[in-house]
Short mmCIF file of C-alpha atoms in Angstrom, two decimals:
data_model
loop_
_atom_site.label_atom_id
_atom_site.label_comp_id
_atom_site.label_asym_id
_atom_site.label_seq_id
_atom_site.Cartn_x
_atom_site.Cartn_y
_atom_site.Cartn_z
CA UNK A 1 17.88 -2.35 8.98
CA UNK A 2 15.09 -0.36 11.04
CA UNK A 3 17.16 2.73 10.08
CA UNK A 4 17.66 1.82 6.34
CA UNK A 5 14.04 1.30 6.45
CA UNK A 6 12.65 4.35 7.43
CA UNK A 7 14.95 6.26 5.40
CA UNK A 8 13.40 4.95 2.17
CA UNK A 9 9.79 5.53 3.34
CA UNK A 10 11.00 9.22 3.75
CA UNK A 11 12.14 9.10 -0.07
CA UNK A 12 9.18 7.33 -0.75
CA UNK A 13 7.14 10.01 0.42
CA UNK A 14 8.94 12.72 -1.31
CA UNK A 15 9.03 11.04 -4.28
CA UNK A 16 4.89 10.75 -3.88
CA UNK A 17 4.83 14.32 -2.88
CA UNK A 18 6.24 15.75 -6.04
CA UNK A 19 5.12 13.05 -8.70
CA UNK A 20 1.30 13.48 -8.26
CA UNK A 21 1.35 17.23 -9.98
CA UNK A 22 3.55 15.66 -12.36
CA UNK A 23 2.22 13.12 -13.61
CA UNK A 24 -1.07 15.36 -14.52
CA UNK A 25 0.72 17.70 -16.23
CA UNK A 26 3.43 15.35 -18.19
CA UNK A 27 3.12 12.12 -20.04
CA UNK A 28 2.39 9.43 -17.09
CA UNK A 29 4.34 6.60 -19.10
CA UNK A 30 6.90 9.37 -19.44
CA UNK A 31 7.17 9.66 -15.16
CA UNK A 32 7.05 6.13 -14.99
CA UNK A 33 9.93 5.49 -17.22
CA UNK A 34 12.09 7.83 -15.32
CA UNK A 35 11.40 6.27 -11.74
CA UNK A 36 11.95 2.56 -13.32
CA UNK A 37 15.52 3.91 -15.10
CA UNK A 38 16.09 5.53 -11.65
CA UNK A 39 15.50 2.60 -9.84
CA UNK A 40 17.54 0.33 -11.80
CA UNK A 41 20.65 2.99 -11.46
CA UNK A 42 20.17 2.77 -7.36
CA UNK A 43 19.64 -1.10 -7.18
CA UNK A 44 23.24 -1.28 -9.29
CA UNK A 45 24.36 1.24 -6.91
CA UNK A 46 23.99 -1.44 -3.91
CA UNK A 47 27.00 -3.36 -5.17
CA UNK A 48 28.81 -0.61 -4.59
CA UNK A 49 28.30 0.40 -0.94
CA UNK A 50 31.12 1.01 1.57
CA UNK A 51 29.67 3.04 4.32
CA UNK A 52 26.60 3.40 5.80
CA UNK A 53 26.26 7.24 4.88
CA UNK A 54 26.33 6.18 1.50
CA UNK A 55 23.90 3.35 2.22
CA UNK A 56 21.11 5.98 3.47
CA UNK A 57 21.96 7.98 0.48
CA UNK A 58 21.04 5.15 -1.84
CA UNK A 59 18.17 4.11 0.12
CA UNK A 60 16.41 7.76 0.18
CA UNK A 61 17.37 8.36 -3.62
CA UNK A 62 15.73 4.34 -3.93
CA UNK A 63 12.81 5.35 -1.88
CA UNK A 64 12.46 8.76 -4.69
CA UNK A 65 12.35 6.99 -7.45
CA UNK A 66 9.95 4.26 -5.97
CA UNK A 67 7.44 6.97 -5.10
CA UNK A 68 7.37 8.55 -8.17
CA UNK A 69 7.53 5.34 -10.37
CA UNK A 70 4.63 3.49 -8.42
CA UNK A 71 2.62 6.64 -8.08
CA UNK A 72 3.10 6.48 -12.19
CA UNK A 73 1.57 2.68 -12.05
CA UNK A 74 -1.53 3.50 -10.03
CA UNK A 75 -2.74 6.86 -12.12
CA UNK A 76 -2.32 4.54 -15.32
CA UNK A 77 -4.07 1.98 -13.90
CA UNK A 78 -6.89 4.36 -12.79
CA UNK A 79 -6.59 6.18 -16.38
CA UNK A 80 -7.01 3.03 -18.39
CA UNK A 81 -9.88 1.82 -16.34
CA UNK A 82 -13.69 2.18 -17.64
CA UNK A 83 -15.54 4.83 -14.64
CA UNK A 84 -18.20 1.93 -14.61
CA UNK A 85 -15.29 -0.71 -13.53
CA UNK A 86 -13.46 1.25 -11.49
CA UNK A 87 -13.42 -1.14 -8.05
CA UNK A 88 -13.18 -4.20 -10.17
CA UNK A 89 -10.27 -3.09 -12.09
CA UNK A 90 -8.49 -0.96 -9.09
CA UNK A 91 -9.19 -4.14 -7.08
CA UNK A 92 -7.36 -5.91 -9.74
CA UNK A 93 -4.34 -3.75 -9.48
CA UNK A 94 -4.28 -4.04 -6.10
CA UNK A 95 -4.10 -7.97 -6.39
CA UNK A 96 -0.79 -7.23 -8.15
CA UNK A 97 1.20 -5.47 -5.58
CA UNK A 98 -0.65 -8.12 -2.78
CA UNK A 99 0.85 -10.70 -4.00
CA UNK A 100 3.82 -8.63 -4.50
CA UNK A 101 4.60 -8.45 -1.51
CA UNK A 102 3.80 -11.87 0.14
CA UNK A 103 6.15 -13.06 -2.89
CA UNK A 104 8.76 -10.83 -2.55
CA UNK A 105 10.08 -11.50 1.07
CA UNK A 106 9.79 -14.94 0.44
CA UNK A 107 12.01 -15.43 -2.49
CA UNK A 108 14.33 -12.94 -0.39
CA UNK A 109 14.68 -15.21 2.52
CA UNK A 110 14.98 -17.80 0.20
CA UNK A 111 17.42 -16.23 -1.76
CA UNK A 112 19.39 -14.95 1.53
CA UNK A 113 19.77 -18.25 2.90
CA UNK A 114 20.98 -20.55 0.12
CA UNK A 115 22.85 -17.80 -1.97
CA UNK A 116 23.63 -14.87 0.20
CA UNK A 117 22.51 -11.33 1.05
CA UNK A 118 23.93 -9.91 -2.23
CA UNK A 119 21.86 -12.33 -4.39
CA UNK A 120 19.13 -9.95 -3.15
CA UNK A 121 20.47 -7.26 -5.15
CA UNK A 122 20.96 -9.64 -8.27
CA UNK A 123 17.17 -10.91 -8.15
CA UNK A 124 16.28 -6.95 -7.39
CA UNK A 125 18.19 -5.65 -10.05
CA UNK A 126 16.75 -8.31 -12.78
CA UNK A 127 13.29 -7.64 -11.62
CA UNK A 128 13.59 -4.49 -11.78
CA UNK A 129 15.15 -4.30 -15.75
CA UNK A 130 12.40 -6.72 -16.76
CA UNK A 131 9.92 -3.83 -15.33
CA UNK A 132 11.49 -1.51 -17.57
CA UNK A 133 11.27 -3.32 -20.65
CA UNK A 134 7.38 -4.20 -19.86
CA UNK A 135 6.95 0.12 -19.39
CA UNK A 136 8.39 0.54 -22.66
CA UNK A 137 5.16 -1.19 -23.99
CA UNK A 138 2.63 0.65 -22.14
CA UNK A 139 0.40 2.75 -24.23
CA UNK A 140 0.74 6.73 -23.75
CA UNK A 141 -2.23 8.34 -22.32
CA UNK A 142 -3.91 11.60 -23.57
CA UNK A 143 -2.80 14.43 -20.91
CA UNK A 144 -5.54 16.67 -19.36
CA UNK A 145 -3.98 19.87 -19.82
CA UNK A 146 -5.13 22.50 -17.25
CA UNK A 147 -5.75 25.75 -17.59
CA UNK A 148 -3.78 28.74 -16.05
CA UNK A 149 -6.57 29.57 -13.64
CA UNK A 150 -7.56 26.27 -12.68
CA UNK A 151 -3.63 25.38 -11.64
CA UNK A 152 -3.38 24.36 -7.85
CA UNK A 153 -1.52 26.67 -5.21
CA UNK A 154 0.46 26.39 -1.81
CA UNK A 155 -0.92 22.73 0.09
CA UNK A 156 -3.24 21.98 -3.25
CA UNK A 157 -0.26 21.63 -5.47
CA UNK A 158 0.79 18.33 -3.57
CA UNK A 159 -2.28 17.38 -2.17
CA UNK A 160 -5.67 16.36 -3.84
CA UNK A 161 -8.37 17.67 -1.54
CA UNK A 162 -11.41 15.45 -2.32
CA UNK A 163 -8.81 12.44 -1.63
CA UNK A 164 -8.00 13.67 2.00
CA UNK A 165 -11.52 12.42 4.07
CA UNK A 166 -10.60 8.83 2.41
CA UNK A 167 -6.82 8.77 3.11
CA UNK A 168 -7.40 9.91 6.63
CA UNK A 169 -9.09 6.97 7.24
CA UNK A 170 -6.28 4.97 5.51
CA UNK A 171 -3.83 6.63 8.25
CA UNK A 172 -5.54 4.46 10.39
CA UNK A 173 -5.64 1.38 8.48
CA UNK A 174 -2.48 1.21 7.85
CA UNK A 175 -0.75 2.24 11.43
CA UNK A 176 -3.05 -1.25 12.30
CA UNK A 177 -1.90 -3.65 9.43
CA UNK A 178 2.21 -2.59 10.48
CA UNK A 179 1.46 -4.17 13.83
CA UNK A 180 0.93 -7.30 11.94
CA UNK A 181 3.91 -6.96 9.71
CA UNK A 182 6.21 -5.46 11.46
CA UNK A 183 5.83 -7.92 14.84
CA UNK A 184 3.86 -11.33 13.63
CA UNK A 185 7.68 -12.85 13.77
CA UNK A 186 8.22 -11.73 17.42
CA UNK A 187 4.61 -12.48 18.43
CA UNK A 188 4.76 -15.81 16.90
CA UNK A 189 7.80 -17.11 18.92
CA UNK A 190 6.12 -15.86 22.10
CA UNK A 191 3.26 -18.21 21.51
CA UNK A 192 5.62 -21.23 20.36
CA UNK A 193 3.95 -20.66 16.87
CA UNK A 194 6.51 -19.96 14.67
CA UNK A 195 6.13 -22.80 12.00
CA UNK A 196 2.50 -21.62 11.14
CA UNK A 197 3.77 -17.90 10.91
CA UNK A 198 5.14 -18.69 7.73
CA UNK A 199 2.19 -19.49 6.27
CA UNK A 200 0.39 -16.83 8.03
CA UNK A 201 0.85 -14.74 4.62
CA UNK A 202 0.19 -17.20 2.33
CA UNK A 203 -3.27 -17.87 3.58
CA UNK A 204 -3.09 -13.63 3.27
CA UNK A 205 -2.21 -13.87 -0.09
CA UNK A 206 -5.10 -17.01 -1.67
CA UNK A 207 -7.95 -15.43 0.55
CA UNK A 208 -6.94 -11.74 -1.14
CA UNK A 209 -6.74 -13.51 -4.52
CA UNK A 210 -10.09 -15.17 -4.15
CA UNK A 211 -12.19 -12.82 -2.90
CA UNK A 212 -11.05 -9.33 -4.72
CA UNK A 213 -12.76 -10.10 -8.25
CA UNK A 214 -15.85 -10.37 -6.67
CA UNK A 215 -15.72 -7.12 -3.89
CA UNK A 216 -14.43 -5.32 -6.74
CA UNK A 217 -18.09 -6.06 -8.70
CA UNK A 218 -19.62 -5.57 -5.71
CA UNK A 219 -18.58 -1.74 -5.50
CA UNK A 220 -19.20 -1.50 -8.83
CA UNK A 221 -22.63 -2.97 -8.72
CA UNK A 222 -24.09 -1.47 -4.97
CA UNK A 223 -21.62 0.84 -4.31
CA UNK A 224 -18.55 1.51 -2.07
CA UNK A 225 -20.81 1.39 1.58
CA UNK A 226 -21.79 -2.42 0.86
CA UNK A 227 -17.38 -3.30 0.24
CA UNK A 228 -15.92 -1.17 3.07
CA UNK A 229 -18.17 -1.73 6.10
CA UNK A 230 -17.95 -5.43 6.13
CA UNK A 231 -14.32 -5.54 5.14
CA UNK A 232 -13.17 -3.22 7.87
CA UNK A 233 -15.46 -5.80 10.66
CA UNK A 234 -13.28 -8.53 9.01
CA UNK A 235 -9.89 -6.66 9.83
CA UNK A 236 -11.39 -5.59 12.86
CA UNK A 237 -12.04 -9.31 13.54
CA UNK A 238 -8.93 -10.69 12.36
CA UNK A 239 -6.82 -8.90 14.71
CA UNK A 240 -9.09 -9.57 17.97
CA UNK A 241 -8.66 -12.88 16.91
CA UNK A 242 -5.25 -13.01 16.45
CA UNK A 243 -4.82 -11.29 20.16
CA UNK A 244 -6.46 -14.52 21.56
CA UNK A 245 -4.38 -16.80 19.04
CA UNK A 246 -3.28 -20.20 20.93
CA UNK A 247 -3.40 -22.50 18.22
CA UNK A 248 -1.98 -23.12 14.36
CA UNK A 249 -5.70 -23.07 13.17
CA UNK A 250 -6.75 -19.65 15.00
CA UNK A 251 -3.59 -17.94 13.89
CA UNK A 252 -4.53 -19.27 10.08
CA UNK A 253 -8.17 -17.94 10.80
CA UNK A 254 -7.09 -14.71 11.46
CA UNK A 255 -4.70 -14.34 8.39
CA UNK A 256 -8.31 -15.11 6.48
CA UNK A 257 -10.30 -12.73 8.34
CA UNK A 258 -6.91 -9.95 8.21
CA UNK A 259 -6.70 -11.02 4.24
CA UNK A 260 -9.95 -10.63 3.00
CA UNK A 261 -10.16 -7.43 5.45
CA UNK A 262 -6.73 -5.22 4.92
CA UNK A 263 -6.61 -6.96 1.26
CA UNK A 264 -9.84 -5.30 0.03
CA UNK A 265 -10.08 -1.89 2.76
CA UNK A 266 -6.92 -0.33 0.72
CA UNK A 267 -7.97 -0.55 -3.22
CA UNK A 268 -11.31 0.20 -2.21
CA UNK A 269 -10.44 3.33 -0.46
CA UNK A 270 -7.99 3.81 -3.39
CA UNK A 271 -10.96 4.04 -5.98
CA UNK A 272 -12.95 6.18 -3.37
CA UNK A 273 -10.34 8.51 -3.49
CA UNK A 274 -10.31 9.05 -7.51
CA UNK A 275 -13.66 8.78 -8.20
CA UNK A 276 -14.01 11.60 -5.66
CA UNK A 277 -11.78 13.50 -7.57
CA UNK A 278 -11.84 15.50 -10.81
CA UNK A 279 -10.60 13.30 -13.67
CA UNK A 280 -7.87 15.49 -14.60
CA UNK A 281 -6.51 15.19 -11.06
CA UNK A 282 -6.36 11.33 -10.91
CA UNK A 283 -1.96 11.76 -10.66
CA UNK A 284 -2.31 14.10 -7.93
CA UNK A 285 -5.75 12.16 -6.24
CA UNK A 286 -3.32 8.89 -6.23
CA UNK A 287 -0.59 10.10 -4.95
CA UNK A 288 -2.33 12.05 -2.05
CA UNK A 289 -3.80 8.83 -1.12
CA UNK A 290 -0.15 6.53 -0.97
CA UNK A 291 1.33 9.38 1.05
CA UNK A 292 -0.91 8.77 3.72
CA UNK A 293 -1.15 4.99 3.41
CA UNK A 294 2.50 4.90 3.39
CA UNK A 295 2.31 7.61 6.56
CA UNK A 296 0.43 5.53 8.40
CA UNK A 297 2.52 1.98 7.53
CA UNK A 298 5.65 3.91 7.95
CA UNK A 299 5.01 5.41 11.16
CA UNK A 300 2.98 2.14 12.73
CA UNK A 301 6.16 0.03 13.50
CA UNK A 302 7.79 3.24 15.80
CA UNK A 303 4.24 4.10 17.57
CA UNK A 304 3.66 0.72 18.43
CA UNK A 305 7.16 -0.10 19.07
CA UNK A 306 6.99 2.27 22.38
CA UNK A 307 3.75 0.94 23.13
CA UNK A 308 4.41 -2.70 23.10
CA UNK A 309 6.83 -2.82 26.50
CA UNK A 310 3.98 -1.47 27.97
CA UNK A 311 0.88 -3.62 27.06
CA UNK A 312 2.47 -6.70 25.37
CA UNK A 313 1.64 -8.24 21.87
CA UNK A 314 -2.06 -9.77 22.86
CA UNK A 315 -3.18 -6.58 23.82
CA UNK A 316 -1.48 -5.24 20.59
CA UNK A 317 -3.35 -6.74 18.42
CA UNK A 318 -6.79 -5.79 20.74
CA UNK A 319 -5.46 -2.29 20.61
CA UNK A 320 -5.61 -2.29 16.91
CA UNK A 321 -8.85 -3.77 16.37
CA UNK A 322 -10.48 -1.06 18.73
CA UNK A 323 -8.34 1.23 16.15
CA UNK A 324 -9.86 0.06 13.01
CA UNK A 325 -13.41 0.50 14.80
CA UNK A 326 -12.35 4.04 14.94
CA UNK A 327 -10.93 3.96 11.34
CA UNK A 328 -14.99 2.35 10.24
CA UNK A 329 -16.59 5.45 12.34
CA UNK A 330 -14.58 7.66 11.29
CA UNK A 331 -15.21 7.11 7.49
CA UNK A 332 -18.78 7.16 8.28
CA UNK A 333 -18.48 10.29 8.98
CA UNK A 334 -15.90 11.60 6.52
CA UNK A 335 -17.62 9.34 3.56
CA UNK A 336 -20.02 6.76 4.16
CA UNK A 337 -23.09 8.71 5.55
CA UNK A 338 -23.05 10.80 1.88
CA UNK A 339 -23.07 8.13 -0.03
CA UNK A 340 -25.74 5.38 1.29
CA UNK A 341 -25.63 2.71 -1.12
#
């Protein structure tokens, strides 16, 4: 699993890594099209699996088309967005793959236990075509065609460079927020609190919900300074807290504080990183920014993995509130202190 895993966030990032110059020079409903149509071909393709070399094959090809097709979803969101609405509306898209993803491993489970591991792949595969008929009704987008001389070279053809200061700091964010994903489950049985876990991302999920329409206005309205320092003290907060968890209630507390914190940190930063950016780079500006959020998620689990024999899960969790300290002063200095607001 750990193996199938990591091989799709290394398609993932490729397919980021080539779709952000793409999608600026062709037809982003175009690119999107193609990753969903690829995607549904390598779902199918899971039925058909009879060795686990052809099981990483699927997952990188998977982990391709996902890159490309999500990097697709995120410049169309940013395109379609008003420059005065940006937070709100990024904020809103945001909310979408949130809940995405505190929905999708439940119905998994749920799915896994009553129907089988294959269902999966059925549920997967229907989502999946019912994405491709929405894309079919998206809108095309005017491109911004470039001129010869102002075409990107060598690192600047995959990466956006006013997008790097922001998704540095993201690195950070996210190597923090895998510690919670990737070992709440273990942590939870070693402090007999394994019931409440599973509403650990639920409470995630309706404090995220709640609270992004109004940070969204709020970075809108004052500017990005007044969202991301208080929001990085909450996930700061929310993982001390959950260090010194001993109780259902404190382990709920810190899913609010880790919600409304992690929930909020990654659109934000996400709508930093185009508005720094020139608007006919917004394909390359989002992808830039995903490859290093995904970096730093991907990566988290195997870092921390080798550093958890030697410190345990309470001082995990410390560990990775001291890191997103370092994540707030480092985007002071990479962002914040040029645009007080």
């Amino acid at each position: 699993g750990g193996l199938a895993a990591g091989i799709f966030i290394i398609g993932m990032l490729a397919g980021r890594l080539g779709s952000g110059r793409i999608i600026d020079h062709l037809q982003p409903k175009k690119v999107l099209l193609y990753g969903v149509i690829f995607s549904i071909i390598t779902i199918a393709l899971y039925f058909t699996i009879t060795s686990l070399w052809i099981l990483m094959l699927i997952r990188f090809i998977h982990g391709i088309a996902f890159g490309f097709s999500s990097t697709a979803t995120g410049t169309i969101s940013s395109r379609i967005i008003p420059e005065n609405r940006k937070g709100e509306g990024i904020g809103y898209y945001g909310l979408s793959v949130t809940l995405a993803s505190a929905i999708g491993p439940f119905i998994g489970l749920v799915f896994n236990n009553h129907l089988g591991f294959k269902s999966i792949f059925a549920i997967s595969l229907l989502s999946i075509l019912i994405a491709f008929v929405l894309s079919i009704f998206i809108k095309r987008l005017l491109n911004h065609n470039l001129e010869a001389k102002d075409q990107p070279s060598g690192m600047h053809a995959y990466l956006q460079k006013e997008a790097l200061p922001i998704s540095l700091v993201v690195i950070l964010i996210g190597v923090a927020y895998s510690s919670v994903l990737s070992f709440l489950s273990i942590y939870s049985e070693k402090i007999n609190l394994v019931t409440t876990s599973s509403f650990f991302f639920i409470v995630f999920a309706i404090v995220t919900f709640i609270t992004r329409p109004f940070t969204g206005k709020i970075y809108d309205n004052y500017g990005e300074n007044k969202v991301m320092y208080p929001v990085l003290l909450s996930f700061t907060f929310g993982l001390i807290i959950l260090g010194f968890t001993h109780t259902s209630i404190i382990l709920l507390i810190a899913a609010a504080f880790i919600g409304f914190g992690y929930g909020t940190i990654v659109p934000t930063a996400q709508a930093i990183a185009i508005q720094q950016s020139p608007a006919n780079k917004m394909g390359l500006a989002t992808s830039t920014f995903y490859i290093f959020a995904d970096f730093g998620a991907g990566m988290g689990p195997f870092i921390l993995g080798i550093i958890i024999p030697f410190i345990g899960y309470r001082q995990l969790y410390m560990a990775m509130g001291m890191l997103v300290i370092i994540a707030l002063i480092l985007y002071y200095y990479v962002h914040g202190r040029m645009h007080k607001n």
